Short mmCIF file of C-alpha atoms in Angstrom, two decimals:
data_model
loop_
_atom_site.label_atom_id
_atom_site.label_comp_id
_atom_site.label_asym_id
_atom_site.label_seq_id
_atom_site.Cartn_x
_atom_site.Cartn_y
_atom_site.Cartn_z
CA MET A 19 25.77 16.61 0.02
CA SER A 20 28.84 14.56 -0.93
CA LEU A 21 29.34 12.89 -4.35
CA LYS A 22 28.93 9.50 -2.69
CA GLN A 23 25.56 10.55 -1.23
CA MET A 24 24.42 11.96 -4.60
CA LEU A 25 25.29 8.72 -6.31
CA LYS A 26 23.38 6.80 -3.62
CA ARG A 27 20.34 8.96 -4.11
CA LEU A 28 20.62 8.39 -7.85
CA SER A 29 20.75 4.58 -7.37
CA ILE A 30 17.62 4.68 -5.18
CA PHE A 31 15.84 6.81 -7.72
CA LEU A 32 16.75 4.43 -10.52
CA MET A 33 15.53 1.48 -8.54
CA ILE A 34 12.26 3.23 -7.86
CA PHE A 35 11.97 4.17 -11.53
CA VAL A 36 12.36 0.51 -12.50
CA LEU A 37 9.74 -0.62 -10.06
CA PHE A 38 7.11 2.03 -10.62
CA ALA A 39 7.78 3.60 -14.03
CA ILE A 40 5.07 3.30 -16.67
CA THR A 41 6.57 0.77 -19.02
CA ASN A 42 6.33 1.83 -22.63
CA ILE A 43 5.51 -0.64 -25.36
CA SER A 44 8.55 -1.25 -27.54
CA ASN A 45 6.55 -1.98 -30.66
CA PRO A 46 3.13 -0.30 -30.57
CA ALA A 47 2.15 -1.51 -33.99
CA MET A 48 2.24 -5.09 -32.70
CA ALA A 49 -0.24 -4.33 -29.97
CA THR A 50 -2.73 -1.91 -31.49
CA THR A 51 -5.21 -4.71 -32.45
CA PRO A 52 -7.27 -6.39 -29.76
CA GLN A 53 -5.38 -9.68 -30.36
CA GLY A 54 -2.08 -7.84 -30.26
CA LEU A 55 -3.06 -6.29 -26.93
CA TYR A 56 -3.74 -9.64 -25.45
CA ASP A 57 -0.48 -11.10 -26.81
CA LYS A 58 1.51 -8.18 -25.32
CA ALA A 59 -0.11 -8.85 -21.90
CA TRP A 60 0.88 -12.52 -22.21
CA LYS A 61 4.47 -11.58 -23.09
CA LEU A 62 4.82 -9.12 -20.22
CA ILE A 63 3.68 -11.68 -17.64
CA ASN A 64 5.78 -14.39 -19.24
CA MET A 65 8.86 -12.15 -19.00
CA LYS A 66 8.38 -10.38 -15.67
CA TYR A 67 6.11 -12.30 -13.28
CA VAL A 68 7.93 -13.11 -10.04
CA ASP A 69 7.02 -16.82 -10.19
CA ASP A 70 8.51 -18.19 -13.40
CA THR A 71 6.15 -21.19 -13.25
CA GLN A 72 3.16 -18.82 -13.40
CA ASN A 73 1.41 -20.53 -10.52
CA GLN A 74 2.54 -24.03 -11.52
CA GLN A 75 0.86 -23.97 -14.95
CA ASN A 76 1.84 -24.22 -18.65
CA TRP A 77 1.77 -20.54 -19.53
CA GLU A 78 1.98 -21.37 -23.24
CA ARG A 79 -1.59 -22.66 -23.19
CA TRP A 80 -2.79 -19.13 -22.70
CA ARG A 81 -1.05 -17.48 -25.61
CA HIS A 82 -3.45 -18.55 -28.45
CA LYS A 83 -6.34 -19.66 -26.19
CA TYR A 84 -8.68 -16.83 -27.36
CA ASP A 85 -7.42 -16.23 -30.97
CA SER A 86 -10.84 -17.20 -32.41
CA VAL A 87 -12.97 -15.16 -29.98
CA ILE A 88 -11.17 -11.82 -29.51
CA LYS A 89 -12.93 -9.42 -31.84
CA ASP A 90 -12.68 -6.09 -30.13
CA GLU A 91 -11.04 -4.45 -27.12
CA GLN A 92 -13.71 -5.51 -24.70
CA ASP A 93 -13.12 -9.15 -25.67
CA ALA A 94 -9.37 -8.56 -25.13
CA TYR A 95 -10.00 -7.06 -21.71
CA VAL A 96 -12.07 -10.01 -20.57
CA ALA A 97 -9.47 -12.45 -21.97
CA ILE A 98 -6.59 -10.64 -20.30
CA ALA A 99 -8.41 -10.49 -16.95
CA THR A 100 -9.18 -14.20 -17.14
CA MET A 101 -5.60 -15.03 -17.96
CA VAL A 102 -4.33 -12.85 -15.11
CA ASP A 103 -6.69 -14.45 -12.62
CA SER A 104 -5.10 -17.87 -13.33
CA LEU A 105 -2.00 -16.61 -11.52
CA GLY A 106 -3.87 -16.64 -8.19
CA ASP A 107 -2.27 -13.33 -7.22
CA VAL A 108 -4.67 -10.53 -6.19
CA TYR A 109 -1.90 -7.96 -6.69
CA THR A 110 -1.19 -8.79 -10.32
CA LYS A 111 -4.16 -7.26 -12.08
CA PHE A 112 -5.41 -5.81 -15.30
CA LEU A 113 -6.81 -2.25 -15.38
CA THR A 114 -9.04 -0.89 -18.05
CA PRO A 115 -8.20 2.60 -19.42
CA LYS A 116 -10.78 4.14 -17.05
CA GLU A 117 -9.43 2.22 -14.02
CA TYR A 118 -5.84 3.22 -14.88
CA LYS A 119 -6.81 6.83 -15.28
CA GLU A 120 -8.44 6.85 -11.82
CA GLU A 121 -5.34 5.18 -10.32
CA SER A 122 -3.13 7.84 -11.86
CA GLU A 123 -5.36 10.55 -10.45
CA SER A 124 -5.10 9.08 -6.96
CA ILE A 125 -1.27 9.06 -7.21
CA GLN A 126 -1.43 12.73 -8.16
CA GLY A 127 -3.41 13.34 -4.97
CA SER A 128 -7.16 13.27 -5.59
CA LEU A 129 -10.06 10.97 -6.45
CA LYS A 130 -13.84 10.76 -6.27
CA GLY A 131 -15.52 8.28 -4.01
CA ILE A 132 -15.89 7.57 -0.28
CA GLY A 133 -12.20 7.30 0.62
CA VAL A 134 -11.64 3.66 1.52
CA GLN A 135 -8.91 1.25 0.41
CA ILE A 136 -10.33 -2.21 -0.39
CA GLY A 137 -8.86 -5.68 -1.01
CA VAL A 138 -9.86 -9.26 -1.48
CA ARG A 139 -8.63 -11.88 1.05
CA ASP A 140 -9.80 -15.51 1.21
CA GLY A 141 -12.57 -14.62 -1.22
CA LYS A 142 -13.86 -11.79 0.95
CA LEU A 143 -14.04 -8.07 -0.07
CA LEU A 144 -12.52 -6.28 2.89
CA ILE A 145 -11.87 -2.66 3.83
CA ILE A 146 -8.11 -2.46 4.22
CA ALA A 147 -8.35 1.10 5.61
CA PRO A 148 -10.60 4.17 5.47
CA LEU A 149 -8.60 7.29 4.67
CA GLU A 150 -8.57 10.04 7.25
CA ASP A 151 -11.31 12.70 7.20
CA THR A 152 -13.24 11.07 4.29
CA PRO A 153 -16.91 10.07 3.98
CA GLY A 154 -16.03 6.43 4.58
CA GLU A 155 -14.21 7.22 7.85
CA ARG A 156 -16.94 9.63 9.02
CA ALA A 157 -19.57 6.98 8.36
CA GLY A 158 -17.73 4.66 10.75
CA LEU A 159 -16.17 2.14 8.35
CA LYS A 160 -13.13 0.39 9.83
CA SER A 161 -10.22 -1.86 8.81
CA GLU A 162 -11.20 -5.50 8.38
CA ASP A 163 -14.91 -4.77 7.71
CA GLU A 164 -16.29 -7.11 5.15
CA ILE A 165 -18.46 -5.60 2.34
CA LEU A 166 -21.23 -8.09 1.65
CA GLU A 167 -23.24 -6.03 -0.82
CA ILE A 168 -22.81 -2.86 -2.90
CA ASP A 169 -26.08 -1.09 -3.79
CA GLY A 170 -27.99 -4.29 -3.00
CA LYS A 171 -25.81 -6.66 -5.09
CA SER A 172 -23.69 -9.38 -3.60
CA THR A 173 -19.94 -8.99 -3.67
CA LYS A 174 -19.36 -12.80 -3.76
CA GLY A 175 -16.66 -13.51 -6.34
CA ILE A 176 -16.17 -9.81 -7.13
CA THR A 177 -12.76 -8.43 -8.09
CA VAL A 178 -11.19 -5.43 -6.42
CA GLU A 179 -11.46 -3.46 -9.68
CA ALA A 180 -15.13 -4.25 -10.14
CA ALA A 181 -15.90 -3.33 -6.52
CA ALA A 182 -13.99 -0.04 -6.79
CA GLU A 183 -15.96 0.77 -9.98
CA LYS A 184 -19.25 0.34 -8.12
CA ILE A 185 -18.16 2.27 -5.07
CA ARG A 186 -16.70 5.26 -6.91
CA GLY A 187 -18.97 7.76 -8.63
CA PRO A 188 -19.74 11.49 -9.15
CA GLU A 189 -19.42 13.82 -6.20
CA GLY A 190 -22.75 14.19 -4.35
CA THR A 191 -24.17 10.81 -5.31
CA LYS A 192 -24.61 8.02 -2.75
CA VAL A 193 -23.58 4.43 -2.46
CA GLN A 194 -25.10 1.79 -0.14
CA LEU A 195 -22.87 -0.84 1.49
CA LEU A 196 -23.91 -3.83 3.52
CA VAL A 197 -21.05 -4.33 5.95
CA LYS A 198 -20.19 -7.23 8.29
CA ARG A 199 -17.93 -6.51 11.23
CA LYS A 200 -16.45 -9.33 13.26
CA GLY A 201 -18.76 -10.26 16.15
CA GLU A 202 -21.60 -8.02 14.93
CA GLU A 203 -24.68 -8.33 12.75
CA PRO A 204 -24.43 -6.90 9.15
CA LYS A 205 -25.20 -3.19 8.96
CA THR A 206 -26.13 -1.01 5.98
CA TYR A 207 -24.21 2.24 5.43
CA THR A 208 -25.47 4.88 2.98
CA ILE A 209 -22.55 7.18 2.12
CA GLU A 210 -22.39 10.26 -0.05
CA ARG A 211 -19.45 10.38 -2.46
CA ALA A 212 -17.11 13.35 -2.47
CA ASN A 213 -13.90 14.62 -4.10
CA ILE A 214 -11.15 13.10 -1.93
CA GLU A 215 -8.03 15.16 -1.49
CA LEU A 216 -5.29 12.69 -0.56
CA LYS A 217 -3.41 14.50 2.17
CA SER A 218 -1.13 11.81 3.60
CA VAL A 219 0.08 13.38 6.82
CA SER A 220 -1.68 14.86 9.82
CA THR A 221 -0.16 16.30 12.99
CA LYS A 222 -3.45 17.01 14.60
CA ALA A 223 -4.19 15.48 18.03
CA PRO A 224 -5.77 12.03 17.64
CA LYS A 225 -9.55 11.80 17.89
CA ILE A 226 -9.43 9.46 20.83
CA GLY A 227 -6.73 9.10 23.47
CA LYS A 228 -4.15 11.73 24.39
CA VAL A 229 -0.53 12.34 23.46
CA ASP A 230 1.83 13.70 26.11
CA ASP A 231 2.75 17.37 25.61
CA ASN A 232 6.51 16.64 25.21
CA LEU A 233 5.88 14.14 22.37
CA GLY A 234 5.15 14.69 18.69
CA TYR A 235 2.38 12.76 16.93
CA ILE A 236 2.45 12.09 13.19
CA ARG A 237 -0.34 10.26 11.53
CA LEU A 238 0.69 8.90 8.07
CA SER A 239 -2.47 7.57 6.42
CA SER A 240 -1.11 6.57 2.99
CA PHE A 241 2.11 6.32 0.99
CA LEU A 242 0.28 6.80 -2.31
CA SER A 243 0.51 10.51 -2.89
CA ARG A 244 3.71 11.92 -4.40
CA ASN A 245 3.48 14.62 -1.75
CA ALA A 246 3.76 12.16 1.17
CA THR A 247 7.51 12.46 1.75
CA ASN A 248 7.54 16.23 1.77
CA GLU A 249 4.56 16.32 4.12
CA PHE A 250 6.26 13.89 6.47
CA GLN A 251 9.55 15.84 6.54
CA GLN A 252 7.66 19.02 7.33
CA ALA A 253 5.98 17.25 10.23
CA LEU A 254 9.37 16.15 11.59
CA ILE A 255 10.60 19.73 11.33
CA GLN A 256 7.47 20.92 13.18
CA PHE A 257 8.25 18.58 16.05
CA LYS A 258 12.07 19.00 16.10
CA ASP A 259 11.89 20.39 19.69
CA LYS A 260 9.79 17.49 21.05
CA ASP A 261 11.47 14.79 23.13
CA GLY A 262 10.18 11.90 20.99
CA ILE A 263 7.98 11.06 17.99
CA ILE A 264 4.99 8.67 17.61
CA VAL A 265 4.47 7.62 14.01
CA ASP A 266 0.94 6.24 13.55
CA LEU A 267 0.72 3.79 10.60
CA ARG A 268 -2.42 2.11 11.77
CA SER A 269 -4.86 1.31 8.87
CA ASN A 270 -2.26 2.69 6.42
CA PRO A 271 -2.65 0.38 3.34
CA GLY A 272 0.62 1.42 1.75
CA GLY A 273 1.34 2.95 -1.65
CA LEU A 274 4.60 3.85 -3.39
CA LEU A 275 7.75 1.96 -2.39
CA SER A 276 9.75 5.18 -3.08
CA ASN A 277 7.89 7.00 -0.29
CA ALA A 278 8.66 4.25 2.21
CA ILE A 279 12.37 4.30 1.29
CA TYR A 280 12.73 8.09 1.57
CA ILE A 281 10.85 8.27 4.88
CA ALA A 282 12.91 5.45 6.33
CA ASP A 283 16.00 7.35 5.22
CA MET A 284 14.96 10.29 7.40
CA PHE A 285 15.53 8.06 10.50
CA LEU A 286 18.37 5.70 9.50
CA SER A 287 22.09 6.44 9.06
CA SER A 288 23.89 4.05 6.68
CA LYS A 289 21.52 1.11 7.38
CA VAL A 290 19.69 -1.40 5.20
CA ILE A 291 16.10 -0.29 4.50
CA VAL A 292 14.78 -3.08 2.37
CA SER A 293 15.84 -5.77 -0.04
CA THR A 294 14.01 -7.01 -3.11
CA VAL A 295 14.34 -10.47 -4.74
CA ASP A 296 13.27 -11.18 -8.29
CA ARG A 297 12.27 -14.44 -10.06
CA ASP A 298 15.91 -15.33 -10.79
CA GLY A 299 16.82 -14.91 -7.08
CA TYR A 300 18.72 -11.68 -7.66
CA LYS A 301 18.79 -9.64 -4.50
CA ASP A 302 18.95 -5.85 -4.57
CA THR A 303 19.47 -4.00 -1.27
CA GLN A 304 18.61 -0.40 -0.54
CA ASN A 305 20.62 1.43 2.14
CA SER A 306 20.02 4.75 3.82
CA LEU A 307 22.40 7.68 3.57
CA SER A 308 24.59 8.81 6.46
CA GLN A 309 22.53 11.94 7.14
CA VAL A 310 19.27 11.80 9.06
CA THR A 311 16.47 14.29 9.64
CA THR A 312 16.11 13.41 13.34
CA ASN A 313 17.69 11.38 16.10
CA GLN A 314 14.63 11.66 18.39
CA PRO A 315 13.37 8.36 19.97
CA VAL A 316 10.50 6.85 17.85
CA VAL A 317 7.58 4.53 18.51
CA VAL A 318 5.56 3.23 15.54
CA LEU A 319 1.88 2.21 15.76
CA ILE A 320 0.61 -0.56 13.46
CA ASN A 321 -2.48 -2.79 13.16
CA GLY A 322 -4.09 -5.31 10.76
CA GLY A 323 -4.73 -2.53 8.26
CA SER A 324 -1.03 -1.55 8.06
CA ALA A 325 0.21 -3.03 4.74
CA SER A 326 2.82 -2.89 2.05
CA ALA A 327 4.85 0.36 2.32
CA SER A 328 3.77 0.63 5.98
CA GLU A 329 5.40 -2.74 6.60
CA ILE A 330 8.58 -1.71 4.76
CA LEU A 331 8.88 1.38 6.97
CA SER A 332 8.04 -0.32 10.27
CA GLY A 333 10.13 -3.33 9.33
CA ALA A 334 13.19 -1.16 8.55
CA LEU A 335 12.84 0.78 11.80
CA LYS A 336 12.24 -2.35 13.87
CA ASP A 337 15.08 -4.44 12.47
CA ASN A 338 17.52 -1.59 12.81
CA LYS A 339 16.40 -1.00 16.39
CA ARG A 340 15.55 2.57 15.48
CA ALA A 341 11.98 2.36 16.69
CA ILE A 342 9.80 0.29 18.97
CA ILE A 343 6.59 -1.14 17.36
CA VAL A 344 3.29 -1.11 19.28
CA GLY A 345 -0.14 -2.37 18.31
CA LYS A 346 -1.35 -5.47 16.42
CA LYS A 347 0.26 -7.62 13.70
CA SER A 348 0.31 -5.95 10.29
CA PHE A 349 -1.55 -7.05 7.17
CA GLY A 350 1.30 -9.09 5.48
CA LYS A 351 1.89 -7.85 1.90
CA GLY A 352 5.47 -8.47 0.89
CA LEU A 353 5.32 -8.20 -2.87
CA VAL A 354 6.38 -5.46 -5.25
CA GLN A 355 4.32 -4.56 -8.39
CA GLU A 356 5.41 -2.83 -11.57
CA ILE A 357 2.96 -0.77 -13.60
CA ASN A 358 2.97 -1.62 -17.34
CA LYS A 359 1.01 0.77 -19.50
CA LEU A 360 -0.48 -0.70 -22.67
CA PRO A 361 -0.95 1.40 -25.84
CA ASP A 362 -4.75 1.67 -25.61
CA GLY A 363 -4.51 3.31 -22.15
CA SER A 364 -5.05 0.10 -20.15
CA ALA A 365 -2.38 -1.26 -17.87
CA LEU A 366 -1.05 -4.34 -16.08
CA HIS A 367 0.15 -4.41 -12.51
CA ILE A 368 2.63 -7.28 -12.41
CA THR A 369 4.23 -8.68 -9.20
CA ILE A 370 7.93 -8.70 -10.15
CA GLN A 371 9.64 -9.05 -6.81
CA LYS A 372 9.16 -9.93 -3.16
CA TYR A 373 10.75 -7.79 -0.50
CA LEU A 374 12.59 -8.66 2.68
CA THR A 375 13.08 -6.55 5.83
CA PRO A 376 16.68 -5.67 6.79
CA ASN A 377 16.97 -8.92 8.83
CA GLY A 378 16.01 -10.92 5.70
CA THR A 379 12.49 -11.66 6.90
CA ASP A 380 9.77 -12.37 4.29
CA ILE A 381 6.63 -11.00 5.85
CA HIS A 382 4.17 -11.90 3.03
CA LYS A 383 0.98 -13.34 4.53
CA LYS A 384 2.71 -13.23 7.92
CA GLY A 385 2.90 -9.54 8.75
CA ILE A 386 5.10 -7.75 11.27
CA THR A 387 4.62 -8.58 14.96
CA PRO A 388 4.89 -5.53 17.25
CA ASP A 389 7.34 -5.43 20.15
CA TYR A 390 4.31 -4.75 22.35
CA VAL A 391 1.07 -6.36 21.25
CA VAL A 392 -1.92 -4.27 22.38
CA ASP A 393 -5.60 -4.57 21.48
CA LEU A 394 -7.89 -1.70 20.57
CA THR A 395 -11.53 -2.89 21.00
CA GLU A 396 -14.86 -1.36 20.03
CA GLU A 397 -15.50 -0.90 23.73
CA ASP A 398 -12.26 1.16 23.97
CA VAL A 399 -13.40 3.39 21.09
CA LYS A 400 -16.83 3.89 22.61
CA ALA A 401 -15.20 4.86 25.88
CA ASN A 402 -12.93 7.33 24.06
CA ARG A 403 -9.74 5.53 25.03
CA ASP A 404 -6.87 4.24 22.94
CA PRO A 405 -4.71 1.69 24.82
CA GLN A 406 -2.40 1.32 21.86
CA LEU A 407 -1.62 5.06 21.85
CA ALA A 408 -1.32 5.06 25.64
CA LYS A 409 1.23 2.20 25.46
CA ALA A 410 3.13 4.11 22.74
CA CYS A 411 3.40 7.14 24.99
CA GLU A 412 4.50 5.00 27.97
CA VAL A 413 7.17 3.17 25.96
CA LEU A 414 8.35 6.36 24.28
CA GLN A 415 8.74 8.19 27.59
CA GLN A 416 11.02 5.33 28.72
CA GLN A 417 13.09 5.79 25.55
CA VAL A 418 13.20 9.52 26.00
CA GLY A 419 14.73 8.99 29.51
CA LYS A 420 17.38 6.60 28.09
CA TYR A 421 18.14 8.98 25.25
CA ALA A 422 18.51 12.02 27.59
CA LYS A 423 20.76 9.98 29.91
CA ALA A 424 22.94 8.88 26.96
CA GLN A 425 23.21 12.45 25.76
#
């Protein structure tokens, strides 16, 4: 690797470190008291939040709002969470020490629960995506399912963190979910919790539909695990003799920005991958290196559960005309969060930037529209057919022919 490439790798690493490093507190003594903890959270948001108007409000009013009522850490936690909620940003959130510990474990590659990613949209608690080969997926939960009740209690007004706390639990115990699927009556699912090993990549044949023998199929279910990039590269090596590659990002809720950048770099030579813009309008652009892992033709599958890092990867490949996108419009999360660890073990996720695709497109709340829009209905699944995958194979075979002719 040349010196220029090494420096580029370093710049990408430093950018990732800034975005996802655990931010240390510069003066722990100031934040060891419950009131100090609250004040530190206020300062972090005041300094870093992407919208410097803090949702069109006077942020100063929050600084001493709870001085007379914060007596212990639990009071501080409630006060911080209330303050954060005023931003109207579901991605900027406060995590208690327990919640932050569980998040850290999931990044390391394991967690205990049923294996679903959840989020709140328009006041509804939704399943963004079930992880592959987990109790949630085996029970039949799907992207866009709305969770109405958890163990008999309504989810109206619930936060993502509170819902996750109720759904998680010791291995072998059960949780009961009342789920509403579009066009169907609510249904109760009783699911046994398990230890979830977060393997991000699968090269197994899909459960429904069929992939042509001359094509490779890589299912990337999450960008969260630190092992995701290595797993993906090994999958590309496994399929190096195939004529083309299908990358399935359907129901992939995202994860680490670093993983999206490194995987995009495997396909792109000296191209823009993503740009980020902060509250001051400063734009930072990440480019790929000149070397690639593969030149094989690529088709990417997405749907409404494809979010965040999935949209960064598919947006980079689409805008650079490196891949053709098939499926349904993606979720539409175009914001970058930084993790700020507080001295008591709690943490703040703060939205510090928005990201743009290589063409300068802001996809937040809009999503990425596929080149070929194809539905996958419940009737299709019941009939063991996958028209999205079939279209991907058809389109990829056309690209294989063009690639072979060009060669």
